[in-house]
mmCIF file of C-alpha atoms and ligand atoms in Angstrom:
data_model
loop_
_atom_site.group_PDB
_atom_site.id
_atom_site.type_symbol
_atom_site.label_atom_id
_atom_site.label_comp_id
_atom_site.label_asym_id
_atom_site.label_seq_id
_atom_site.Cartn_x
_atom_site.Cartn_y
_atom_site.Cartn_z
ATOM 1 C CA MET A 1014 9.274 4.629 49.604
ATOM 2 C CA GLU A 1015 9.979 4.601 45.415
ATOM 3 C CA ASN A 1016 12.816 6.674 45.169
ATOM 4 C CA CYS A 1017 14.902 5.806 48.045
ATOM 5 C CA ILE A 1018 18.191 3.493 46.907
ATOM 6 C CA PHE A 1019 18.543 1.128 50.559
ATOM 7 C CA CYS A 1020 14.530 0.296 49.450
ATOM 8 C CA LYS A 1021 15.522 -0.859 45.855
ATOM 9 C CA ILE A 1022 18.366 -2.678 47.146
ATOM 10 C CA ALA A 1023 16.156 -4.717 50.234
ATOM 11 C CA ARG A 1024 13.565 -5.195 46.452
ATOM 12 C CA GLY A 1025 16.445 -6.136 44.107
ATOM 13 C CA GLU A 1026 15.563 -3.552 42.433
ATOM 14 C CA ILE A 1027 19.606 -2.491 42.357
ATOM 15 C CA PRO A 1028 21.990 -5.291 42.502
ATOM 16 C CA SER A 1029 23.718 -5.698 45.488
ATOM 17 C CA GLN A 1030 26.712 -8.360 46.935
ATOM 18 C CA LYS A 1031 24.284 -9.747 49.788
ATOM 19 C CA VAL A 1032 25.981 -11.588 52.974
ATOM 20 C CA TYR A 1033 22.596 -12.263 54.627
ATOM 21 C CA GLU A 1034 19.733 -11.840 54.100
ATOM 22 C CA ASP A 1035 16.158 -12.991 56.204
ATOM 23 C CA ASP A 1036 12.203 -11.462 55.967
ATOM 24 C CA GLU A 1037 13.451 -8.261 57.686
ATOM 25 C CA ILE A 1038 16.634 -7.593 57.536
ATOM 26 C CA LEU A 1039 19.918 -7.385 54.883
ATOM 27 C CA VAL A 1040 23.305 -7.179 55.194
ATOM 28 C CA PHE A 1041 25.404 -6.258 52.364
ATOM 29 C CA LYS A 1042 28.773 -4.766 51.003
ATOM 30 C CA ASP A 1043 29.090 -1.225 51.011
ATOM 31 C CA ILE A 1044 29.723 0.204 47.359
ATOM 32 C CA ASN A 1045 32.844 2.813 48.805
ATOM 33 C CA PRO A 1046 34.642 0.634 50.979
ATOM 34 C CA LEU A 1047 36.086 2.901 54.023
ATOM 35 C CA THR A 1048 37.644 -0.227 55.491
ATOM 36 C CA LYS A 1049 39.212 -3.366 53.906
ATOM 37 C CA ILE A 1050 35.561 -5.228 55.337
ATOM 38 C CA HIS A 1051 32.749 -2.321 55.457
ATOM 39 C CA LEU A 1052 29.282 -4.087 55.215
ATOM 40 C CA LEU A 1053 26.002 -2.515 55.707
ATOM 41 C CA CYS A 1054 23.130 -3.446 57.578
ATOM 42 C CA ILE A 1055 19.522 -2.481 57.025
ATOM 43 C CA PRO A 1056 15.630 -2.858 58.177
ATOM 44 C CA LYS A 1057 13.605 -3.685 54.989
ATOM 45 C CA GLU A 1058 11.325 -1.589 56.456
ATOM 46 C CA HIS A 1059 12.339 2.063 55.233
ATOM 47 C CA PHE A 1060 12.391 4.144 58.458
ATOM 48 C CA LYS A 1061 15.184 7.275 58.929
ATOM 49 C CA THR A 1062 16.918 7.408 62.219
ATOM 50 C CA VAL A 1063 16.576 6.440 65.516
ATOM 51 C CA ALA A 1064 14.375 9.070 66.732
ATOM 52 C CA GLU A 1065 11.720 6.862 64.655
ATOM 53 C CA LEU A 1066 12.224 3.564 66.569
ATOM 54 C CA ASP A 1067 8.861 2.346 68.029
ATOM 55 C CA ASP A 1068 8.715 -0.915 70.269
ATOM 56 C CA ALA A 1069 8.971 -2.812 67.391
ATOM 57 C CA ARG A 1070 11.325 -0.908 65.307
ATOM 58 C CA ALA A 1071 13.173 -1.665 68.567
ATOM 59 C CA ALA A 1072 12.962 -4.543 68.744
ATOM 60 C CA LEU A 1073 13.496 -5.301 64.889
ATOM 61 C CA LEU A 1074 17.207 -3.256 65.480
ATOM 62 C CA GLY A 1075 17.984 -5.085 68.227
ATOM 63 C CA ARG A 1076 17.211 -8.473 65.941
ATOM 64 C CA ALA A 1077 19.305 -6.895 63.380
ATOM 65 C CA LEU A 1078 22.450 -6.304 65.881
ATOM 66 C CA GLN A 1079 21.753 -10.061 67.738
ATOM 67 C CA LYS A 1080 22.003 -11.266 63.437
ATOM 68 C CA ILE A 1081 25.279 -8.835 63.372
ATOM 69 C CA GLY A 1082 27.162 -10.910 66.403
ATOM 70 C CA ALA A 1083 25.952 -14.649 65.422
ATOM 71 C CA HIS A 1084 27.417 -14.035 61.692
ATOM 72 C CA ALA A 1085 30.741 -11.483 61.955
ATOM 73 C CA SER A 1086 32.795 -13.966 62.578
ATOM 74 C CA ALA A 1087 31.820 -16.076 58.964
ATOM 75 C CA TRP A 1088 31.581 -12.667 57.395
ATOM 76 C CA GLY A 1089 35.925 -12.648 58.311
ATOM 77 C CA LEU A 1090 35.426 -10.152 61.458
ATOM 78 C CA ALA A 1091 36.177 -12.350 64.559
ATOM 79 C CA ASP A 1092 38.983 -10.149 65.485
ATOM 80 C CA GLY A 1093 36.661 -7.122 66.021
ATOM 81 C CA TYR A 1094 35.067 -4.703 64.287
ATOM 82 C CA ARG A 1095 33.694 -1.536 64.470
ATOM 83 C CA LEU A 1096 29.131 -0.816 64.568
ATOM 84 C CA VAL A 1097 28.474 3.189 63.117
ATOM 85 C CA MET A 1098 25.353 5.290 62.654
ATOM 86 C CA ASN A 1099 25.069 7.931 61.540
ATOM 87 C CA GLN A 1100 22.323 10.412 62.599
ATOM 88 C CA GLY A 1101 21.006 13.289 60.067
ATOM 89 C CA GLU A 1102 23.340 14.683 57.500
ATOM 90 C CA ALA A 1103 25.434 16.626 59.445
ATOM 91 C CA ALA A 1104 26.328 13.522 60.620
ATOM 92 C CA GLY A 1105 26.948 12.146 57.465
ATOM 93 C CA GLN A 1106 24.101 10.290 56.713
ATOM 94 C CA SER A 1107 23.940 10.341 52.476
ATOM 95 C CA VAL A 1108 20.850 8.034 53.035
ATOM 96 C CA PRO A 1109 18.137 8.452 54.399
ATOM 97 C CA HIS A 1110 17.469 5.080 55.386
ATOM 98 C CA LEU A 1111 18.351 3.489 59.145
ATOM 99 C CA HIS A 1112 21.804 1.538 58.541
ATOM 100 C CA ILE A 1113 24.754 0.062 60.151
ATOM 101 C CA HIS A 1114 27.867 0.058 58.784
ATOM 102 C CA ILE A 1115 30.202 -2.905 59.552
ATOM 103 C CA LEU A 1116 33.694 -1.970 59.851
ATOM 104 C CA GLY A 1117 37.069 -4.111 60.152
ATOM 105 C CA GLY A 1118 39.077 -6.704 58.558
ATOM 106 C CA GLU A 1119 41.892 -4.196 59.948
ATOM 107 C CA PRO A 1120 42.999 -2.314 62.834
ATOM 108 C CA LEU A 1121 41.321 0.789 63.810
ATOM 109 C CA SER A 1122 42.207 4.105 64.743
ATOM 110 C CA TRP A 1123 39.585 5.445 67.224
ATOM 111 C CA GLU A 1124 41.327 9.318 66.112
ATOM 112 C CA LYS A 1125 39.317 11.878 63.895
HETATM 113 P P1 5GP B 738 26.219 7.484 55.336
HETATM 114 O O1 5GP B 738 26.958 8.250 54.521
HETATM 115 O O2 5GP B 738 24.436 7.147 54.806
HETATM 116 O O3 5GP B 738 25.902 6.629 56.511
HETATM 117 O O4 5GP B 738 26.258 5.333 54.262
HETATM 118 C C1 5GP B 738 25.716 5.458 53.542
HETATM 119 C C2 5GP B 738 26.781 4.482 51.959
HETATM 120 O O5 5GP B 738 25.673 3.791 51.621
HETATM 121 C C3 5GP B 738 28.080 5.059 52.121
HETATM 122 O O6 5GP B 738 28.972 4.358 52.823
HETATM 123 C C4 5GP B 738 27.700 4.465 50.959
HETATM 124 O O7 5GP B 738 29.302 4.328 49.981
HETATM 125 C C5 5GP B 738 26.892 3.246 50.613
HETATM 126 N N1 5GP B 738 26.144 2.975 49.424
HETATM 127 C C6 5GP B 738 25.495 4.317 48.999
HETATM 128 N N2 5GP B 738 24.756 4.059 47.842
HETATM 129 C C7 5GP B 738 25.418 2.306 48.092
HETATM 130 C C8 5GP B 738 24.696 1.693 46.805
HETATM 131 O O8 5GP B 738 23.437 1.467 45.368
HETATM 132 N N3 5GP B 738 24.922 0.131 46.943
HETATM 133 C C9 5GP B 738 26.105 -0.354 48.085
HETATM 134 N N4 5GP B 738 26.074 -1.223 48.007
HETATM 135 N N5 5GP B 738 26.332 0.781 48.958
HETATM 136 C C10 5GP B 738 26.101 1.724 48.677
HETATM 137 ZN ZN1 ZN B 739 14.240 3.231 52.103
#
């Protein structure tokens, strides 16, 4: 996607603070952190929501979760963290490229 901000980050056209990268996913620091540690995990392939998962994308998303689980401690999240995926504008999705928020580094409440 030509004008997608996360595609541009994945292509290296917009700088980001990467903490993990392989050929199919990227994890980088959120520019406006909501918690002490706030990372974003994206597939490099552009699609918007889980409604667009075919078998290959479902497997890709599974591997993304696997990488998060494997690296969370190294990112300072050994005490626990929250994964959030906003699906659609009404749920607060502002960037239409699937991403997993990784939130932690401090105690998190579960209240509105
Ligand atoms: P959403 O609201 O779509 O669930 O989450 C999008 C997230 O992307 C927000 O937390 C926002 O701070 C982050 N974000 C938007 N633009 C950029 C950017 O250019 N660089 C980085 N690192 N994060 C961004
Ligand atoms: Zn994109």
